[in-house]
PDB file of C-alpha atoms in Angstrom:
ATOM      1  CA  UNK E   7     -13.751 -62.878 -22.600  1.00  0.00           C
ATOM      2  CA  UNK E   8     -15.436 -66.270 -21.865  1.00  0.00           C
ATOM      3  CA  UNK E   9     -16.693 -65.041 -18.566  1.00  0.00           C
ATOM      4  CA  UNK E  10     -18.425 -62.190 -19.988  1.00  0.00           C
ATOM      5  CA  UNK E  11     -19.888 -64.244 -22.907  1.00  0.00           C
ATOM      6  CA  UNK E  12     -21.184 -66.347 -20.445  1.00  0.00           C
ATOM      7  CA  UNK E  13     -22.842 -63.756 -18.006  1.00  0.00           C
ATOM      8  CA  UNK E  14     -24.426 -61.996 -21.472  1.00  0.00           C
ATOM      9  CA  UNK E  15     -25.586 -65.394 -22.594  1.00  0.00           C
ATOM     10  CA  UNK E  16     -27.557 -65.885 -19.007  1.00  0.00           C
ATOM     11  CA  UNK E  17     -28.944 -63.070 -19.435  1.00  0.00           C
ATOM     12  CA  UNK E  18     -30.120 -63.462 -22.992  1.00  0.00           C
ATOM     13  CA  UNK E  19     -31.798 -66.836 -22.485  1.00  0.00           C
ATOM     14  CA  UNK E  20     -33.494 -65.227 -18.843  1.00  0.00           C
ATOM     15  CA  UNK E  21     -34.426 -61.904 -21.254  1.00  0.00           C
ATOM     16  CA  UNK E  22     -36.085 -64.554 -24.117  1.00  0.00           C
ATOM     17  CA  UNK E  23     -37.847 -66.610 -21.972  1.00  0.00           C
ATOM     18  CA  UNK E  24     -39.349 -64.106 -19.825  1.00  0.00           C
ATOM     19  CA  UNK E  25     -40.698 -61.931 -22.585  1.00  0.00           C
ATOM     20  CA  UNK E  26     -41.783 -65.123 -24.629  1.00  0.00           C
ATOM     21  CA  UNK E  27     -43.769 -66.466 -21.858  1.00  0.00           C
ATOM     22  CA  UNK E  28     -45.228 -62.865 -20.587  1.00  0.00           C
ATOM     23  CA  UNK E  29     -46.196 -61.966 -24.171  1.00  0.00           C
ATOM     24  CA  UNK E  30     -48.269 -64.774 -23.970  1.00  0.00           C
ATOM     25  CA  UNK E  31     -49.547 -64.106 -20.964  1.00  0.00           C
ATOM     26  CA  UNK E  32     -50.552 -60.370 -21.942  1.00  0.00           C
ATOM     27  CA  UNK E  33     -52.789 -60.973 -24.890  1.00  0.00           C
ATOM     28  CA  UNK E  34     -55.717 -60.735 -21.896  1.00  0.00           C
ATOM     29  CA  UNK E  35     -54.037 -56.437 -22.607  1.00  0.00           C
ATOM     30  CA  UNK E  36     -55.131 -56.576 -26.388  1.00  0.00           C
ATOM     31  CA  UNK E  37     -58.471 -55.784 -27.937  1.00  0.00           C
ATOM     32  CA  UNK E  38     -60.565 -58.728 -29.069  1.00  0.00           C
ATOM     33  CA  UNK E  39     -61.148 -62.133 -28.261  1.00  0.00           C
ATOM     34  CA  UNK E  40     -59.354 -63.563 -25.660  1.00  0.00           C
ATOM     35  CA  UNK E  41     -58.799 -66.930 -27.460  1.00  0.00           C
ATOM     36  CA  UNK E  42     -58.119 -65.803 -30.602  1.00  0.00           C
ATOM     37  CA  UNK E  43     -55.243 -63.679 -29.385  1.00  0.00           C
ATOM     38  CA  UNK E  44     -54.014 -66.848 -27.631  1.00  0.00           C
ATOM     39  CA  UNK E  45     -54.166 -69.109 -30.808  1.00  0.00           C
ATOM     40  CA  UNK E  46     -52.397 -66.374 -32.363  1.00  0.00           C
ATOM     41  CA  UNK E  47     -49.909 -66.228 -30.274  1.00  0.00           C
ATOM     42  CA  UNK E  48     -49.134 -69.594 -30.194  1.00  0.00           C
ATOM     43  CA  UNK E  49     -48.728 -70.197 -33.786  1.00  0.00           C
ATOM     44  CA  UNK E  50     -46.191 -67.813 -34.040  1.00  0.00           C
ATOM     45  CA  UNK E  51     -43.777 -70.042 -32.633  1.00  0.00           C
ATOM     46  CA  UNK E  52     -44.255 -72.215 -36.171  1.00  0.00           C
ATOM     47  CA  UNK E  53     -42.782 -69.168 -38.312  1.00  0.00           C
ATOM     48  CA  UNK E  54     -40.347 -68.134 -35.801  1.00  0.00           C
ATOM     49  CA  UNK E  55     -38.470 -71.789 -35.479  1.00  0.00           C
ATOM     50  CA  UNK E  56     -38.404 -71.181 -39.423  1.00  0.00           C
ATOM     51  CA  UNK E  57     -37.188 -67.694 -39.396  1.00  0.00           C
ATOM     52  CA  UNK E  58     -33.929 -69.080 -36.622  1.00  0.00           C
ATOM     53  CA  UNK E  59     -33.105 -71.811 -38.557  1.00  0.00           C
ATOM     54  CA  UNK E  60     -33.074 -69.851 -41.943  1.00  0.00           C
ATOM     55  CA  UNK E  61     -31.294 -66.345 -39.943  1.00  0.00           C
ATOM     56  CA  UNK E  62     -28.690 -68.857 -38.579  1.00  0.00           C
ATOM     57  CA  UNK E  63     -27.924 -70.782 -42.182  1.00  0.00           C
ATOM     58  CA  UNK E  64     -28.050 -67.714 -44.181  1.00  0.00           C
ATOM     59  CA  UNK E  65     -24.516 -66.957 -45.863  1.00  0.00           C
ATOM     60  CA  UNK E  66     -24.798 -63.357 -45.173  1.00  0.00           C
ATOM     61  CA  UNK E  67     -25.433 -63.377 -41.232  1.00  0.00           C
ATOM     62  CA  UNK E  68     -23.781 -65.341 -38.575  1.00  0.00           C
ATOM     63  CA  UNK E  69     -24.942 -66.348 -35.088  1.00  0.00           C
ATOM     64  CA  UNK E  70     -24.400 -62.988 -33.317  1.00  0.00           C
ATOM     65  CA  UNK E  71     -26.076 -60.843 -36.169  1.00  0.00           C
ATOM     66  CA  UNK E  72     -28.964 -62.997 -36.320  1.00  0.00           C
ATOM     67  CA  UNK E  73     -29.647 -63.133 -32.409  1.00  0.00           C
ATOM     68  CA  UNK E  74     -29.205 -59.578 -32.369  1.00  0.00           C
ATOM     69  CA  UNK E  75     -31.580 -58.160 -35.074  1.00  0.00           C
ATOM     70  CA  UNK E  76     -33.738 -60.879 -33.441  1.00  0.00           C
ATOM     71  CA  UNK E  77     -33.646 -59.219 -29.964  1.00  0.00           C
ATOM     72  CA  UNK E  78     -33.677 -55.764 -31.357  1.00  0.00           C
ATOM     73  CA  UNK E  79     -36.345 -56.008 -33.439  1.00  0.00           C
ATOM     74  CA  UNK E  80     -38.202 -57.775 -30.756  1.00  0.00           C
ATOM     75  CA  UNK E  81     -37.645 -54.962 -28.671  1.00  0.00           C
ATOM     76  CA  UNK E  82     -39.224 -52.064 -31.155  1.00  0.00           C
ATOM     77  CA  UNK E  83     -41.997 -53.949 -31.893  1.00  0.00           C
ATOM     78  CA  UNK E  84     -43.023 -54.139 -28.117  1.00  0.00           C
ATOM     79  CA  UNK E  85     -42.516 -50.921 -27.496  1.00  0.00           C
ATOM     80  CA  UNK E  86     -44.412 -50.172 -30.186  1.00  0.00           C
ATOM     81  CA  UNK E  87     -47.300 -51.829 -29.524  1.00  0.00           C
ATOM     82  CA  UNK E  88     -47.115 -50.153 -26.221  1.00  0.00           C
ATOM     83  CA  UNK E  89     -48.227 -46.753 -28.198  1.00  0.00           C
ATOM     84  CA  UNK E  90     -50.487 -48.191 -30.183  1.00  0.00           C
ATOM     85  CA  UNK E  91     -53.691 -49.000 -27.826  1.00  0.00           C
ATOM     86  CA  UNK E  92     -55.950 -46.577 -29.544  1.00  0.00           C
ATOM     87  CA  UNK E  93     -55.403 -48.832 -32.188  1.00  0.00           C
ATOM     88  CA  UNK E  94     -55.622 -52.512 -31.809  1.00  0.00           C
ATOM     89  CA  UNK E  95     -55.021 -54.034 -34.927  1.00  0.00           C
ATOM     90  CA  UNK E  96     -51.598 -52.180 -34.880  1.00  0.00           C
ATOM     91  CA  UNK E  97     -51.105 -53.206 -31.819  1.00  0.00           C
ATOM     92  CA  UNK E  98     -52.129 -56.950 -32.046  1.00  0.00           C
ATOM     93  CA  UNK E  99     -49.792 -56.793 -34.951  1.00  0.00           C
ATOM     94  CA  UNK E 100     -47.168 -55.201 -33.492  1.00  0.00           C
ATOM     95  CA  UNK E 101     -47.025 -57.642 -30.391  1.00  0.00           C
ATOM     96  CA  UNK E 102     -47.546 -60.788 -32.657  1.00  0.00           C
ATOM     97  CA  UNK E 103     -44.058 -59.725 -34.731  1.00  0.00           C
ATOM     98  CA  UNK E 104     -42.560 -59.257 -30.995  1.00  0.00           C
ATOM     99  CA  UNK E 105     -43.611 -62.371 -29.740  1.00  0.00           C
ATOM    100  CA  UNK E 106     -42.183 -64.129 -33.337  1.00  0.00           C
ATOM    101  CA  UNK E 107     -38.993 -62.335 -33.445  1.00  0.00           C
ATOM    102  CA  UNK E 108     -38.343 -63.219 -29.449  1.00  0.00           C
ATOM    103  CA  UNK E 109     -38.882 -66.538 -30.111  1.00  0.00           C
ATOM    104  CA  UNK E 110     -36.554 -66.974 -32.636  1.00  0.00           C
ATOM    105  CA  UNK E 111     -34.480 -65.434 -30.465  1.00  0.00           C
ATOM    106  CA  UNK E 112     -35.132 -68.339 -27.618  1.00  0.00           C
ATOM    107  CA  UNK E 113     -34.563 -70.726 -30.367  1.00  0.00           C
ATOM    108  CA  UNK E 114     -31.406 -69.422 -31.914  1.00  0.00           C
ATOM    109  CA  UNK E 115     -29.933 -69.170 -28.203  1.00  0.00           C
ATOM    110  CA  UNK E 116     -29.751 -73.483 -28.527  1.00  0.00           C
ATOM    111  CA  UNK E 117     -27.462 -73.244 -31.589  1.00  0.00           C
ATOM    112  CA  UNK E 118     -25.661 -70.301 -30.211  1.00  0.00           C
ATOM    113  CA  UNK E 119     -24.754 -71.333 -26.491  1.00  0.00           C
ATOM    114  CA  UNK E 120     -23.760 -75.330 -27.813  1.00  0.00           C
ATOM    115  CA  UNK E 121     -21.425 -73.403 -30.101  1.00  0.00           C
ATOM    116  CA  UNK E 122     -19.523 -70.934 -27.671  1.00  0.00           C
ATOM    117  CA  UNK E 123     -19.104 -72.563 -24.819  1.00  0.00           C
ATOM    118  CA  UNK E 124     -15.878 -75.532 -25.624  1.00  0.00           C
ATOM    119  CA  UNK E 125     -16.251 -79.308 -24.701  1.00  0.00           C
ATOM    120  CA  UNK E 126     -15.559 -79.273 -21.256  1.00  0.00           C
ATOM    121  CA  UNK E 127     -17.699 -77.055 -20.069  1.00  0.00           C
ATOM    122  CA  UNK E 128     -20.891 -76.736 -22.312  1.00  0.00           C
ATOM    123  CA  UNK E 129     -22.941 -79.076 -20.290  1.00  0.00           C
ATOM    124  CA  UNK E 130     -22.928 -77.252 -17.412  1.00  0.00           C
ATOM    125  CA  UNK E 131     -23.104 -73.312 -19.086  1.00  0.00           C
ATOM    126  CA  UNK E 132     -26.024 -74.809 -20.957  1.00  0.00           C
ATOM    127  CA  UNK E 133     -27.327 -76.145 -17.396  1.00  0.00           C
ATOM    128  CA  UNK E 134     -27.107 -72.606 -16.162  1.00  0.00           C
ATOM    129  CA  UNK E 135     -28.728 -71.239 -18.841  1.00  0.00           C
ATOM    130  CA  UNK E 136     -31.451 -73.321 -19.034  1.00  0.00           C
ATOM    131  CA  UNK E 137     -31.729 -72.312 -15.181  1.00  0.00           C
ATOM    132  CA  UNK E 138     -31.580 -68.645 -16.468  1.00  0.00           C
ATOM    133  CA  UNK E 139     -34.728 -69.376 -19.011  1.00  0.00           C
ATOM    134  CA  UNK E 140     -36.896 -70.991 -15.972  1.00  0.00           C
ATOM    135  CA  UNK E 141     -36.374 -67.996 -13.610  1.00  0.00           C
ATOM    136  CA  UNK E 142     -37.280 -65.699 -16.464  1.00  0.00           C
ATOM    137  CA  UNK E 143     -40.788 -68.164 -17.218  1.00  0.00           C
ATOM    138  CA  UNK E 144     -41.706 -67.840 -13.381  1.00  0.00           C
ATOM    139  CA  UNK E 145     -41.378 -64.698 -13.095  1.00  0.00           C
ATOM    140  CA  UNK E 146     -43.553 -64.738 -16.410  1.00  0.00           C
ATOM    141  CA  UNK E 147     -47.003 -64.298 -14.748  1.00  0.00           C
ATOM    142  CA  UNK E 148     -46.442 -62.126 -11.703  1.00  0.00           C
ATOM    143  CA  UNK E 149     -44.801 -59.380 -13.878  1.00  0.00           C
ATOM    144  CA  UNK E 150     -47.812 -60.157 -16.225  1.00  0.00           C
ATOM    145  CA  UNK E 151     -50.155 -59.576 -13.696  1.00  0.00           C
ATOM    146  CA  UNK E 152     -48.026 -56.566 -12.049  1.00  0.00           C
ATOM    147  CA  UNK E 153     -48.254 -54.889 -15.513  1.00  0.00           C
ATOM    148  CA  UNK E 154     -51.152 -56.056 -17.456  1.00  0.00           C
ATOM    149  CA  UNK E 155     -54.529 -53.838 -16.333  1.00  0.00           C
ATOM    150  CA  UNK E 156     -57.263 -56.388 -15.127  1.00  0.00           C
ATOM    151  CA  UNK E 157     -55.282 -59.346 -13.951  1.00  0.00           C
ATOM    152  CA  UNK E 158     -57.012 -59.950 -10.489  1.00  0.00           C
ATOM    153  CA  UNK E 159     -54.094 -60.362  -7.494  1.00  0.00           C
ATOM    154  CA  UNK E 160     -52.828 -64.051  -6.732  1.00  0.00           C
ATOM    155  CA  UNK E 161     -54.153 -65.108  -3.363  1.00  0.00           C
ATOM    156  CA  UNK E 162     -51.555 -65.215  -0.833  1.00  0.00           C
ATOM    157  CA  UNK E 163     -52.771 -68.575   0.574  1.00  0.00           C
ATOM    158  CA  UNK E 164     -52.444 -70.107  -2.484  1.00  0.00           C
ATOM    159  CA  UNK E 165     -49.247 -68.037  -4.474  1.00  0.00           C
ATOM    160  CA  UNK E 166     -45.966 -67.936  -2.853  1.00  0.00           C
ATOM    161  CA  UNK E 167     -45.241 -64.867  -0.770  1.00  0.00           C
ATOM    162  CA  UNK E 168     -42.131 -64.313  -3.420  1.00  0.00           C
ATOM    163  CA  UNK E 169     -44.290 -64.447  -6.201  1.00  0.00           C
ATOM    164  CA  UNK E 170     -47.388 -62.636  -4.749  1.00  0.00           C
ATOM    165  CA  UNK E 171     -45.596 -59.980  -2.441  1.00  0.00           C
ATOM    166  CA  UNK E 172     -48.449 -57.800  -1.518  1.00  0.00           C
ATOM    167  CA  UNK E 173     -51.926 -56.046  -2.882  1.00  0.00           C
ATOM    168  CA  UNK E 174     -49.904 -52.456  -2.822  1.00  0.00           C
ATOM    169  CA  UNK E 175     -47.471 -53.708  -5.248  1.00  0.00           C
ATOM    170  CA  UNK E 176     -50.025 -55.050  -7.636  1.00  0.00           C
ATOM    171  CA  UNK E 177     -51.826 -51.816  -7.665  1.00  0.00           C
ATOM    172  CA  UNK E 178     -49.214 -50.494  -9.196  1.00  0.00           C
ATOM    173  CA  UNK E 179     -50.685 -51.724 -12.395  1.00  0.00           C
ATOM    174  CA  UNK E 180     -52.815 -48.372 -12.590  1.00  0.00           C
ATOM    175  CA  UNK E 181     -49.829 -46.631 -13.113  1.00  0.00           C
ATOM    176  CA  UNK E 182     -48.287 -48.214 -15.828  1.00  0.00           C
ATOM    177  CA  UNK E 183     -50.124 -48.959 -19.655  1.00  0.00           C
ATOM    178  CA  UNK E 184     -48.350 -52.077 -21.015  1.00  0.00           C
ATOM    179  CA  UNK E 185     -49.864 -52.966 -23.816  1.00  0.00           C
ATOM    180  CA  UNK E 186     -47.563 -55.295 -24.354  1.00  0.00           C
ATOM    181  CA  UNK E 187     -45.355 -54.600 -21.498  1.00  0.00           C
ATOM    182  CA  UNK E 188     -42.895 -52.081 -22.338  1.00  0.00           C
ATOM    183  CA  UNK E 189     -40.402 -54.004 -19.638  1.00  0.00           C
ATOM    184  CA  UNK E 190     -40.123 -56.916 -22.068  1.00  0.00           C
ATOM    185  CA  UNK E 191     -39.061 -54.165 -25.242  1.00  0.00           C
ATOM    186  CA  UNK E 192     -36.503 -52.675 -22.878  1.00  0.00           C
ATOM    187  CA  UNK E 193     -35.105 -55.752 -21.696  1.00  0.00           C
ATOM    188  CA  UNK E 194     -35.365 -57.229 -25.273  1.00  0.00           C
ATOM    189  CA  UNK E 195     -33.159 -54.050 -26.201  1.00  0.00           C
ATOM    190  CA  UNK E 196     -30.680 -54.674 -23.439  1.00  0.00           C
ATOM    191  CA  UNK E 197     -30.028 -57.908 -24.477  1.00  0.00           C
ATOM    192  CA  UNK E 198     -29.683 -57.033 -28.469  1.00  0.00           C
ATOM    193  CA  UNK E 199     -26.839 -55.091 -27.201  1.00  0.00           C
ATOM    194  CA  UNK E 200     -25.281 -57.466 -24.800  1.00  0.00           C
ATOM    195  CA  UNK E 201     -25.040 -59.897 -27.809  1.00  0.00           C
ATOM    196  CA  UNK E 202     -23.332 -57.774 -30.077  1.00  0.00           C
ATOM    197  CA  UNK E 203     -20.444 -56.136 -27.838  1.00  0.00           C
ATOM    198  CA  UNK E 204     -19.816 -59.205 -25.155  1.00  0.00           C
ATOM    199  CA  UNK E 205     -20.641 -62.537 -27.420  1.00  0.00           C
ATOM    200  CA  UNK E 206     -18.401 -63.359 -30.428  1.00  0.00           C
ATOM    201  CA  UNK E 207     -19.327 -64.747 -33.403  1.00  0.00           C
ATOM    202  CA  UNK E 208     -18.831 -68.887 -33.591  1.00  0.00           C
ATOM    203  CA  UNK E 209     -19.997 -69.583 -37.697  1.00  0.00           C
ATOM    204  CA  UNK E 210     -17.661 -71.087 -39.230  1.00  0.00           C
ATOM    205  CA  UNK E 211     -15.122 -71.147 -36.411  1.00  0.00           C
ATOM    206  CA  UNK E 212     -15.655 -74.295 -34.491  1.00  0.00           C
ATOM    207  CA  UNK E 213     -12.030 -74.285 -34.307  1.00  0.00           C
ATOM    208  CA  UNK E 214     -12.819 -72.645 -30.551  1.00  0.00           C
ATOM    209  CA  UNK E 215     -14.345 -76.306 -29.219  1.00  0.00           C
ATOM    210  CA  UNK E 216     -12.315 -78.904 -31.299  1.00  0.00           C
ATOM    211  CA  UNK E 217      -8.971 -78.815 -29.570  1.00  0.00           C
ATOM    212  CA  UNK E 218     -10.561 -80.109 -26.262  1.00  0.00           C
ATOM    213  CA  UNK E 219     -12.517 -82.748 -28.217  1.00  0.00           C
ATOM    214  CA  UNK E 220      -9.313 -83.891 -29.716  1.00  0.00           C
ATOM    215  CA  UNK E 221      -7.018 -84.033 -26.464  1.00  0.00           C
ATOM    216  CA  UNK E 222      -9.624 -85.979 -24.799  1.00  0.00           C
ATOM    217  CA  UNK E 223      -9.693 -88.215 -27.710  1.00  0.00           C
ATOM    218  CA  UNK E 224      -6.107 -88.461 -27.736  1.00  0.00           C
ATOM    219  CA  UNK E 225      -6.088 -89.309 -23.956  1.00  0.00           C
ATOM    220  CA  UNK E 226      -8.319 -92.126 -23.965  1.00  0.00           C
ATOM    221  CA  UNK E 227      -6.365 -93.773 -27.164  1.00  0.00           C
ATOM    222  CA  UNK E 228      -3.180 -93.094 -24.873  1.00  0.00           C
ATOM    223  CA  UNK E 229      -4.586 -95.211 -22.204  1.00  0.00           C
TER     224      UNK E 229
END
């Protein structure tokens, strides 16, 4: 059970950050100003800290509920939005409620992982999880500018090969009409549903890390 928790948990974190940081990196796909879109974008990570913290306290919804809906309904609204580009103020607003529910997903994932994982090994898991996040916010802009119409292709003298693999794949673009991404609302889905069946809930039950904190405590007083 713990070995699946962990693997969904990986991906969660690599699912949140990479849709976080592409969202942001996709408001060049909306109509209107550039920098207003951005300043939108990053004040919803105000609200969404709020919403986790509130989701995560609430009496009526525990850890795995909360990260869930969070994921799920980060998932509609970006796919969504990706129907909406003959109207932009639905899809402005549909991406913004994306980007604020994903967030609070990223958020909730710190509360979440610290309380899984037991004593002995939660430094590490959260290590590797945090490692999960960072692959998902590099691979941020090149699936931004795979997917998002207009981004120019990275030169290859100055991008990575990995990250810039060739012209061809960048055209590729033409093909597809983000707007947001529709990757990030699928992946956002995938990961709602990861949650629920493979990570159990841990409010209330912090019964699953104590007994480690105890024998160690135990040990030392023993020596």
């Amino acid at each position: 059970m713990m070995q699946k928790s962990t693997w969904a948990m990986l991906f969660m974190w690599f699912v949140s950050a990479l849709a976080c940081y592409g969202l942001n990196l996709s408001a060049a796909a909306l109509k209107g100003d550039l920098h207003h879109n951005t300043a939108l974008f990053a004040f919803m990570e105000l609200p969404a800290s709020a919403v986790a913290v509130f989701a995560l306290e609430h009496p009526r919804t525990g850890r795995r509920t909360s990260v869930s809906l969070f994921f799920l309904l980060g998932g509609l609204c970006c796919l969504a939005g990706s129907f909406c580009s003959t109207l932009p103020f639905a899809a402005l607003t549909l991406t913004l409620a994306g980007k604020l529910t994903l967030t609070a997903a990223f958020d909730a994932n710190f509360q979440y992982s610290s309380e899984l994982f037991p004593t002995v090994v939660r430094s590490t898991v959260l290590g590797l999880c945090s490692a999960a996040a960072r692959v998902g916010s590099m691979l941020a802009p090149p699936v931004a500018a795979l997917l998002v119409p207009g981004v120019p292709v990275p030169d290859p003298t100055i991008v990575p090969l990995l990250l810039a693999p060739s012209p061809f794949i960048y055209n590729l673009s033409s093909l597809l009409t983000p707007s947001p991404p529709q990757l990030f609302g699928a992946l956002s889905l995938a990961a709602a549903a990861a949650c629920f069946t493979l990570v159990p809930e841990t409010k209330n039950q912090s019964s699953r890390a104590m007994p480690n904190v105890v024998i160690g405590s135990l040990a030392d007083l023993n020596m």
